[in-house]
Amino acid sequence: DAGVTQSPTHLIKTRGQQVTLRCSPISGHKSVSWYQQVLGQGPQFIFQYYEKEERGRGNFPDRFSARQFPNYSSELNVNALLLGDSALYLCASSLGDHSSGNTIYFGEGSWLTVV
Amino acid sequence: GQNIDQPTEMTATEGAIVQINCTYQTSGFNGLFWYQQHAGEAPTFLSYNVLDGLEEKGRFSSFLSRSKGYSYLLLKELQMKDSASYLCALPIGGYNKLIFGAGTRLAVHP
């Protein structure tokens, strides 16, 4: 079975541009969440979706948005990119909407560089 | 709120045993995760503890003390491939939201 898949794996954008990152969860998983990981730090929670509804939002500006589709895949959009948005963006999926007891699996991530 | 503390870096010798500590403060406890992350790669699941005590999985074991807000990851028979960052994380709010520590970078030397 395929794990969590993300695309693109690497991309370079210019300040002010917009970017869309994509994620497909493990088959059967209905919960998807997004994390930002800056070099040398642990991942920071951005969003969580379950059954196509937003269930949690981290401390990120409104430039960050996301959605989940009927097939449970998800997109993360970032508008008006800043240099500080350069990071590894991780998608994670789990079976249910409660993390207690549900293992959370991560994709390989999308490396975003803003120049 | 939540707070997680881990040592920033550790070094150890191949074949040895190393213990990576994690202390935390949280208003509601829903278990604690440990992940391994090699440089440039995604975090991979190692363990999940929700009850006090030691859980062993091959060379890796994880311990939890809820009353002390303390966990550790024990790595035995260290191998070079164990050189990685080890992340301690708390699930928050019951949903798929994890609060991570900054991670402990472990370097295993011959």
PDB file of C-alpha atoms in Angstrom:
ATOM      1  CA  ASP A   1       0.000   0.000   0.000  1.00  0.00           C
ATOM      2  CA  ALA A   2       1.191   3.501  -0.759  1.00  0.00           C
ATOM      3  CA  GLY A   3       2.041   5.747   2.123  1.00  0.00           C
ATOM      4  CA  VAL A   4       1.273   9.431   2.369  1.00  0.00           C
ATOM      5  CA  THR A   5       2.259  11.009  -0.945  1.00  0.00           C
ATOM      6  CA  GLN A   6       3.057  14.665  -1.492  1.00  0.00           C
ATOM      7  CA  SER A   7       3.812  16.775  -4.520  1.00  0.00           C
ATOM      8  CA  PRO A   8       5.860  18.539  -5.618  1.00  0.00           C
ATOM      9  CA  THR A   9       8.917  17.340  -3.704  1.00  0.00           C
ATOM     10  CA  HIS A  10      10.944  20.489  -4.303  1.00  0.00           C
ATOM     11  CA  LEU A  11      10.034  23.896  -5.634  1.00  0.00           C
ATOM     12  CA  ILE A  12      11.422  27.402  -5.801  1.00  0.00           C
ATOM     13  CA  LYS A  13       9.176  30.461  -5.763  1.00  0.00           C
ATOM     14  CA  THR A  14       9.703  34.193  -5.756  1.00  0.00           C
ATOM     15  CA  ARG A  15       8.532  36.492  -2.993  1.00  0.00           C
ATOM     16  CA  GLY A  16       4.932  37.527  -3.515  1.00  0.00           C
ATOM     17  CA  GLN A  17       3.994  34.447  -5.533  1.00  0.00           C
ATOM     18  CA  GLN A  18       1.478  31.821  -4.554  1.00  0.00           C
ATOM     19  CA  VAL A  19       2.060  28.097  -4.092  1.00  0.00           C
ATOM     20  CA  THR A  20      -0.157  25.021  -3.903  1.00  0.00           C
ATOM     21  CA  LEU A  21       1.060  21.830  -2.274  1.00  0.00           C
ATOM     22  CA  ARG A  22      -0.768  18.527  -2.628  1.00  0.00           C
ATOM     23  CA  CYS A  23      -1.182  15.506  -0.410  1.00  0.00           C
ATOM     24  CA  SER A  24      -2.809  12.099  -0.748  1.00  0.00           C
ATOM     25  CA  PRO A  25      -3.351  10.265   2.553  1.00  0.00           C
ATOM     26  CA  ILE A  26      -2.941   6.573   3.123  1.00  0.00           C
ATOM     27  CA  SER A  27      -5.865   4.674   1.661  1.00  0.00           C
ATOM     28  CA  GLY A  28      -8.695   4.571   4.197  1.00  0.00           C
ATOM     29  CA  HIS A  29      -7.386   7.503   6.221  1.00  0.00           C
ATOM     30  CA  LYS A  30      -9.849  10.355   6.549  1.00  0.00           C
ATOM     31  CA  SER A  31      -7.786  12.804   8.563  1.00  0.00           C
ATOM     32  CA  VAL A  32      -5.110  14.974   6.986  1.00  0.00           C
ATOM     33  CA  SER A  33      -2.997  17.599   8.671  1.00  0.00           C
ATOM     34  CA  TRP A  34      -0.294  19.967   7.506  1.00  0.00           C
ATOM     35  CA  TYR A  35       2.919  20.984   9.262  1.00  0.00           C
ATOM     36  CA  GLN A  36       5.689  23.462   8.533  1.00  0.00           C
ATOM     37  CA  GLN A  37       9.222  22.524   9.529  1.00  0.00           C
ATOM     38  CA  VAL A  38      11.953  25.105   9.470  1.00  0.00           C
ATOM     39  CA  LEU A  39      15.520  23.825   9.501  1.00  0.00           C
ATOM     40  CA  GLY A  40      16.647  22.804  12.974  1.00  0.00           C
ATOM     41  CA  GLN A  41      13.178  22.898  14.533  1.00  0.00           C
ATOM     42  CA  GLY A  42      10.362  20.471  15.093  1.00  0.00           C
ATOM     43  CA  PRO A  43       7.303  20.562  12.808  1.00  0.00           C
ATOM     44  CA  GLN A  44       4.714  23.275  13.539  1.00  0.00           C
ATOM     45  CA  PHE A  45       1.024  22.472  13.135  1.00  0.00           C
ATOM     46  CA  ILE A  46      -0.791  24.457  10.422  1.00  0.00           C
ATOM     47  CA  PHE A  47      -4.142  22.771   9.713  1.00  0.00           C
ATOM     48  CA  GLN A  48      -6.096  19.614  10.296  1.00  0.00           C
ATOM     49  CA  TYR A  49      -8.991  18.330   8.204  1.00  0.00           C
ATOM     50  CA  TYR A  50     -11.298  15.451   8.882  1.00  0.00           C
ATOM     51  CA  GLU A  51     -14.132  14.399   6.606  1.00  0.00           C
ATOM     52  CA  LYS A  52     -13.546  17.535   4.532  1.00  0.00           C
ATOM     53  CA  GLU A  53     -14.046  19.875   7.481  1.00  0.00           C
ATOM     54  CA  GLU A  54     -11.397  21.998   9.129  1.00  0.00           C
ATOM     55  CA  ARG A  55     -10.897  20.690  12.663  1.00  0.00           C
ATOM     56  CA  GLY A  56      -7.912  22.699  13.775  1.00  0.00           C
ATOM     57  CA  ARG A  57      -5.777  25.643  12.814  1.00  0.00           C
ATOM     58  CA  GLY A  58      -2.355  26.604  14.110  1.00  0.00           C
ATOM     59  CA  ASN A  59      -0.894  30.038  14.631  1.00  0.00           C
ATOM     60  CA  PHE A  60      -0.351  30.903  10.981  1.00  0.00           C
ATOM     61  CA  PRO A  61      -1.500  34.003   9.053  1.00  0.00           C
ATOM     62  CA  ASP A  62      -4.483  34.038   6.717  1.00  0.00           C
ATOM     63  CA  ARG A  63      -2.094  33.717   3.785  1.00  0.00           C
ATOM     64  CA  PHE A  64      -2.180  30.018   4.580  1.00  0.00           C
ATOM     65  CA  SER A  65      -5.291  28.103   3.560  1.00  0.00           C
ATOM     66  CA  ALA A  66      -6.169  24.493   2.889  1.00  0.00           C
ATOM     67  CA  ARG A  67      -8.954  22.226   1.845  1.00  0.00           C
ATOM     68  CA  GLN A  68      -9.799  18.549   1.726  1.00  0.00           C
ATOM     69  CA  PHE A  69     -11.506  16.886  -1.205  1.00  0.00           C
ATOM     70  CA  PRO A  70     -14.152  14.115  -1.282  1.00  0.00           C
ATOM     71  CA  ASN A  71     -11.407  11.532  -1.905  1.00  0.00           C
ATOM     72  CA  TYR A  72      -9.681  12.832   1.281  1.00  0.00           C
ATOM     73  CA  SER A  73      -6.718  14.295  -0.572  1.00  0.00           C
ATOM     74  CA  SER A  74      -5.757  17.801   0.455  1.00  0.00           C
ATOM     75  CA  GLU A  75      -4.162  20.990  -0.792  1.00  0.00           C
ATOM     76  CA  LEU A  76      -2.264  23.628   1.125  1.00  0.00           C
ATOM     77  CA  ASN A  77      -2.143  27.094  -0.421  1.00  0.00           C
ATOM     78  CA  VAL A  78       0.168  29.881   0.609  1.00  0.00           C
ATOM     79  CA  ASN A  79      -0.327  33.359  -0.872  1.00  0.00           C
ATOM     80  CA  ALA A  80       2.012  36.344  -0.985  1.00  0.00           C
ATOM     81  CA  LEU A  81       5.047  34.228  -0.195  1.00  0.00           C
ATOM     82  CA  LEU A  82       7.691  35.596   2.148  1.00  0.00           C
ATOM     83  CA  LEU A  83      11.285  34.526   2.520  1.00  0.00           C
ATOM     84  CA  GLY A  84      10.369  33.117   5.932  1.00  0.00           C
ATOM     85  CA  ASP A  85       7.958  30.665   4.332  1.00  0.00           C
ATOM     86  CA  SER A  86      10.935  28.662   3.102  1.00  0.00           C
ATOM     87  CA  ALA A  87      10.569  25.336   4.858  1.00  0.00           C
ATOM     88  CA  LEU A  88       9.697  21.679   4.568  1.00  0.00           C
ATOM     89  CA  TYR A  89       5.923  21.271   4.418  1.00  0.00           C
ATOM     90  CA  LEU A  90       4.754  17.954   5.778  1.00  0.00           C
ATOM     91  CA  CYS A  91       1.433  16.267   5.313  1.00  0.00           C
ATOM     92  CA  ALA A  92       0.283  13.668   7.829  1.00  0.00           C
ATOM     93  CA  SER A  93      -2.636  11.275   7.789  1.00  0.00           C
ATOM     94  CA  SER A  94      -4.358   9.122  10.339  1.00  0.00           C
ATOM     95  CA  LEU A  95      -7.309   6.791  10.410  1.00  0.00           C
ATOM     96  CA  GLY A  96      -9.634   8.739  12.656  1.00  0.00           C
ATOM     97  CA  ASP A  97     -10.193  12.173  14.026  1.00  0.00           C
ATOM     98  CA  HIS A  98      -8.758  11.472  17.438  1.00  0.00           C
ATOM     99  CA  SER A  99      -5.018  11.195  17.653  1.00  0.00           C
ATOM    100  CA  SER A 100      -5.129   9.203  20.862  1.00  0.00           C
ATOM    101  CA  GLY A 101      -4.221   5.723  19.801  1.00  0.00           C
ATOM    102  CA  ASN A 102      -4.235   6.562  16.108  1.00  0.00           C
ATOM    103  CA  THR A 103      -0.772   6.510  14.642  1.00  0.00           C
ATOM    104  CA  ILE A 104      -0.039   9.577  12.562  1.00  0.00           C
ATOM    105  CA  TYR A 105       1.978   8.944   9.415  1.00  0.00           C
ATOM    106  CA  PHE A 106       3.949  11.596   7.560  1.00  0.00           C
ATOM    107  CA  GLY A 107       4.660  12.046   3.882  1.00  0.00           C
ATOM    108  CA  GLU A 108       8.123  12.831   2.526  1.00  0.00           C
ATOM    109  CA  GLY A 109       7.320  16.504   2.425  1.00  0.00           C
ATOM    110  CA  SER A 110       7.555  19.372  -0.036  1.00  0.00           C
ATOM    111  CA  TRP A 111      10.659  21.509   0.174  1.00  0.00           C
ATOM    112  CA  LEU A 112       9.720  25.121  -0.577  1.00  0.00           C
ATOM    113  CA  THR A 113      12.403  27.725  -1.175  1.00  0.00           C
ATOM    114  CA  VAL A 114      11.327  31.356  -1.511  1.00  0.00           C
ATOM    115  CA  VAL A 115      13.862  33.662  -3.144  1.00  0.00           C
TER     116      VAL A 115
ATOM    117  CA  GLY B   1      -0.597  25.647  26.966  1.00  0.00           C
ATOM    118  CA  GLN B   2       1.956  23.023  26.146  1.00  0.00           C
ATOM    119  CA  ASN B   3       5.716  22.955  26.443  1.00  0.00           C
ATOM    120  CA  ILE B   4       8.185  20.251  25.462  1.00  0.00           C
ATOM    121  CA  ASP B   5      11.885  20.170  26.288  1.00  0.00           C
ATOM    122  CA  GLN B   6      14.501  17.893  24.779  1.00  0.00           C
ATOM    123  CA  PRO B   7      18.295  18.103  24.719  1.00  0.00           C
ATOM    124  CA  THR B   8      19.471  19.688  21.483  1.00  0.00           C
ATOM    125  CA  GLU B   9      22.284  17.302  20.643  1.00  0.00           C
ATOM    126  CA  MET B  10      23.729  14.013  21.842  1.00  0.00           C
ATOM    127  CA  THR B  11      26.616  11.859  20.704  1.00  0.00           C
ATOM    128  CA  ALA B  12      27.156   8.160  21.276  1.00  0.00           C
ATOM    129  CA  THR B  13      29.327   5.304  20.116  1.00  0.00           C
ATOM    130  CA  GLU B  14      28.276   2.489  17.829  1.00  0.00           C
ATOM    131  CA  GLY B  15      27.103  -0.499  19.862  1.00  0.00           C
ATOM    132  CA  ALA B  16      26.368   1.560  22.961  1.00  0.00           C
ATOM    133  CA  ILE B  17      23.079   2.520  24.633  1.00  0.00           C
ATOM    134  CA  VAL B  18      21.688   6.047  24.643  1.00  0.00           C
ATOM    135  CA  GLN B  19      18.723   7.584  26.464  1.00  0.00           C
ATOM    136  CA  ILE B  20      16.983  10.634  25.009  1.00  0.00           C
ATOM    137  CA  ASN B  21      14.864  12.500  27.524  1.00  0.00           C
ATOM    138  CA  CYS B  22      11.722  14.545  26.999  1.00  0.00           C
ATOM    139  CA  THR B  23       9.952  16.619  29.637  1.00  0.00           C
ATOM    140  CA  TYR B  24       6.613  18.214  29.003  1.00  0.00           C
ATOM    141  CA  GLN B  25       3.851  20.344  30.438  1.00  0.00           C
ATOM    142  CA  THR B  26       0.323  20.062  29.129  1.00  0.00           C
ATOM    143  CA  SER B  27      -3.169  20.844  30.356  1.00  0.00           C
ATOM    144  CA  GLY B  28      -4.678  17.636  29.008  1.00  0.00           C
ATOM    145  CA  PHE B  29      -2.687  14.483  28.365  1.00  0.00           C
ATOM    146  CA  ASN B  30      -3.559  12.286  25.384  1.00  0.00           C
ATOM    147  CA  GLY B  31      -0.386  10.270  25.128  1.00  0.00           C
ATOM    148  CA  LEU B  32       3.083  10.976  23.796  1.00  0.00           C
ATOM    149  CA  PHE B  33       4.676  10.122  20.460  1.00  0.00           C
ATOM    150  CA  TRP B  34       8.284   9.587  19.488  1.00  0.00           C
ATOM    151  CA  TYR B  35       9.362  10.049  15.884  1.00  0.00           C
ATOM    152  CA  GLN B  36      12.691   9.560  14.133  1.00  0.00           C
ATOM    153  CA  GLN B  37      13.692  11.957  11.393  1.00  0.00           C
ATOM    154  CA  HIS B  38      16.737  11.537   9.190  1.00  0.00           C
ATOM    155  CA  ALA B  39      18.112  14.696   7.630  1.00  0.00           C
ATOM    156  CA  GLY B  40      15.975  15.799   4.700  1.00  0.00           C
ATOM    157  CA  GLU B  41      13.362  13.107   5.262  1.00  0.00           C
ATOM    158  CA  ALA B  42       9.917  12.838   6.853  1.00  0.00           C
ATOM    159  CA  PRO B  43       9.418  11.875  10.492  1.00  0.00           C
ATOM    160  CA  THR B  44       8.765   8.147  10.951  1.00  0.00           C
ATOM    161  CA  PHE B  45       6.731   6.761  13.826  1.00  0.00           C
ATOM    162  CA  LEU B  46       8.635   5.012  16.605  1.00  0.00           C
ATOM    163  CA  SER B  47       6.295   4.746  19.577  1.00  0.00           C
ATOM    164  CA  TYR B  48       3.162   5.964  21.295  1.00  0.00           C
ATOM    165  CA  ASN B  49       2.819   5.853  25.094  1.00  0.00           C
ATOM    166  CA  VAL B  50      -0.372   6.645  26.962  1.00  0.00           C
ATOM    167  CA  LEU B  51       0.136   4.596  30.131  1.00  0.00           C
ATOM    168  CA  ASP B  52       3.023   4.771  32.590  1.00  0.00           C
ATOM    169  CA  GLY B  53       5.842   2.340  32.124  1.00  0.00           C
ATOM    170  CA  LEU B  54       8.272   0.977  29.605  1.00  0.00           C
ATOM    171  CA  GLU B  55       7.327  -0.315  26.169  1.00  0.00           C
ATOM    172  CA  GLU B  56       9.928  -2.260  24.250  1.00  0.00           C
ATOM    173  CA  LYS B  57      10.135  -2.635  20.493  1.00  0.00           C
ATOM    174  CA  GLY B  58      13.290  -4.375  19.403  1.00  0.00           C
ATOM    175  CA  ARG B  59      16.284  -2.101  19.924  1.00  0.00           C
ATOM    176  CA  PHE B  60      14.046   0.844  20.813  1.00  0.00           C
ATOM    177  CA  SER B  61      12.123   1.288  24.064  1.00  0.00           C
ATOM    178  CA  SER B  62      10.042   4.197  25.303  1.00  0.00           C
ATOM    179  CA  PHE B  63       9.185   5.089  28.882  1.00  0.00           C
ATOM    180  CA  LEU B  64       6.490   7.365  30.262  1.00  0.00           C
ATOM    181  CA  SER B  65       5.794   8.865  33.689  1.00  0.00           C
ATOM    182  CA  ARG B  66       2.651  10.958  33.553  1.00  0.00           C
ATOM    183  CA  SER B  67       3.002  12.211  37.126  1.00  0.00           C
ATOM    184  CA  LYS B  68       6.471  13.560  36.385  1.00  0.00           C
ATOM    185  CA  GLY B  69       5.712  14.832  32.876  1.00  0.00           C
ATOM    186  CA  TYR B  70       8.637  12.798  31.622  1.00  0.00           C
ATOM    187  CA  SER B  71       9.421  10.364  28.866  1.00  0.00           C
ATOM    188  CA  TYR B  72      12.538   8.862  27.422  1.00  0.00           C
ATOM    189  CA  LEU B  73      13.517   6.928  24.339  1.00  0.00           C
ATOM    190  CA  LEU B  74      16.138   4.228  24.881  1.00  0.00           C
ATOM    191  CA  LEU B  75      18.172   3.054  21.923  1.00  0.00           C
ATOM    192  CA  LYS B  76      20.256  -0.088  22.374  1.00  0.00           C
ATOM    193  CA  GLU B  77      23.037  -1.584  20.236  1.00  0.00           C
ATOM    194  CA  LEU B  78      23.427   1.690  18.416  1.00  0.00           C
ATOM    195  CA  GLN B  79      24.094   1.587  14.687  1.00  0.00           C
ATOM    196  CA  MET B  80      25.392   4.310  12.408  1.00  0.00           C
ATOM    197  CA  LYS B  81      21.979   4.503  10.752  1.00  0.00           C
ATOM    198  CA  ASP B  82      20.498   5.623  14.090  1.00  0.00           C
ATOM    199  CA  SER B  83      22.111   9.031  13.533  1.00  0.00           C
ATOM    200  CA  ALA B  84      19.027  11.210  13.183  1.00  0.00           C
ATOM    201  CA  SER B  85      16.813  13.676  15.014  1.00  0.00           C
ATOM    202  CA  TYR B  86      14.417  12.245  17.563  1.00  0.00           C
ATOM    203  CA  LEU B  87      11.211  14.176  18.088  1.00  0.00           C
ATOM    204  CA  CYS B  88       8.960  14.027  21.120  1.00  0.00           C
ATOM    205  CA  ALA B  89       5.360  15.098  20.405  1.00  0.00           C
ATOM    206  CA  LEU B  90       2.088  15.560  22.262  1.00  0.00           C
ATOM    207  CA  PRO B  91      -1.319  15.157  20.593  1.00  0.00           C
ATOM    208  CA  ILE B  92      -3.484  18.127  21.459  1.00  0.00           C
ATOM    209  CA  GLY B  93      -7.215  18.585  21.456  1.00  0.00           C
ATOM    210  CA  GLY B  94      -8.022  15.023  20.522  1.00  0.00           C
ATOM    211  CA  TYR B  95      -7.482  15.572  16.864  1.00  0.00           C
ATOM    212  CA  ASN B  96      -4.633  14.993  14.479  1.00  0.00           C
ATOM    213  CA  LYS B  97      -2.664  17.901  15.919  1.00  0.00           C
ATOM    214  CA  LEU B  98       0.769  17.283  17.347  1.00  0.00           C
ATOM    215  CA  ILE B  99       2.910  19.704  19.284  1.00  0.00           C
ATOM    216  CA  PHE B 100       6.548  18.809  18.698  1.00  0.00           C
ATOM    217  CA  GLY B 101       9.650  19.476  20.684  1.00  0.00           C
ATOM    218  CA  ALA B 102      12.595  20.942  18.802  1.00  0.00           C
ATOM    219  CA  GLY B 103      14.105  17.470  18.524  1.00  0.00           C
ATOM    220  CA  THR B 104      17.334  15.870  19.692  1.00  0.00           C
ATOM    221  CA  ARG B 105      20.047  15.376  17.074  1.00  0.00           C
ATOM    222  CA  LEU B 106      21.849  12.132  17.773  1.00  0.00           C
ATOM    223  CA  ALA B 107      25.235  11.484  16.198  1.00  0.00           C
ATOM    224  CA  VAL B 108      26.527   7.909  16.362  1.00  0.00           C
ATOM    225  CA  HIS B 109      30.283   7.544  15.933  1.00  0.00           C
ATOM    226  CA  PRO B 110      32.293   4.407  15.130  1.00  0.00           C
TER     227      PRO B 110
END
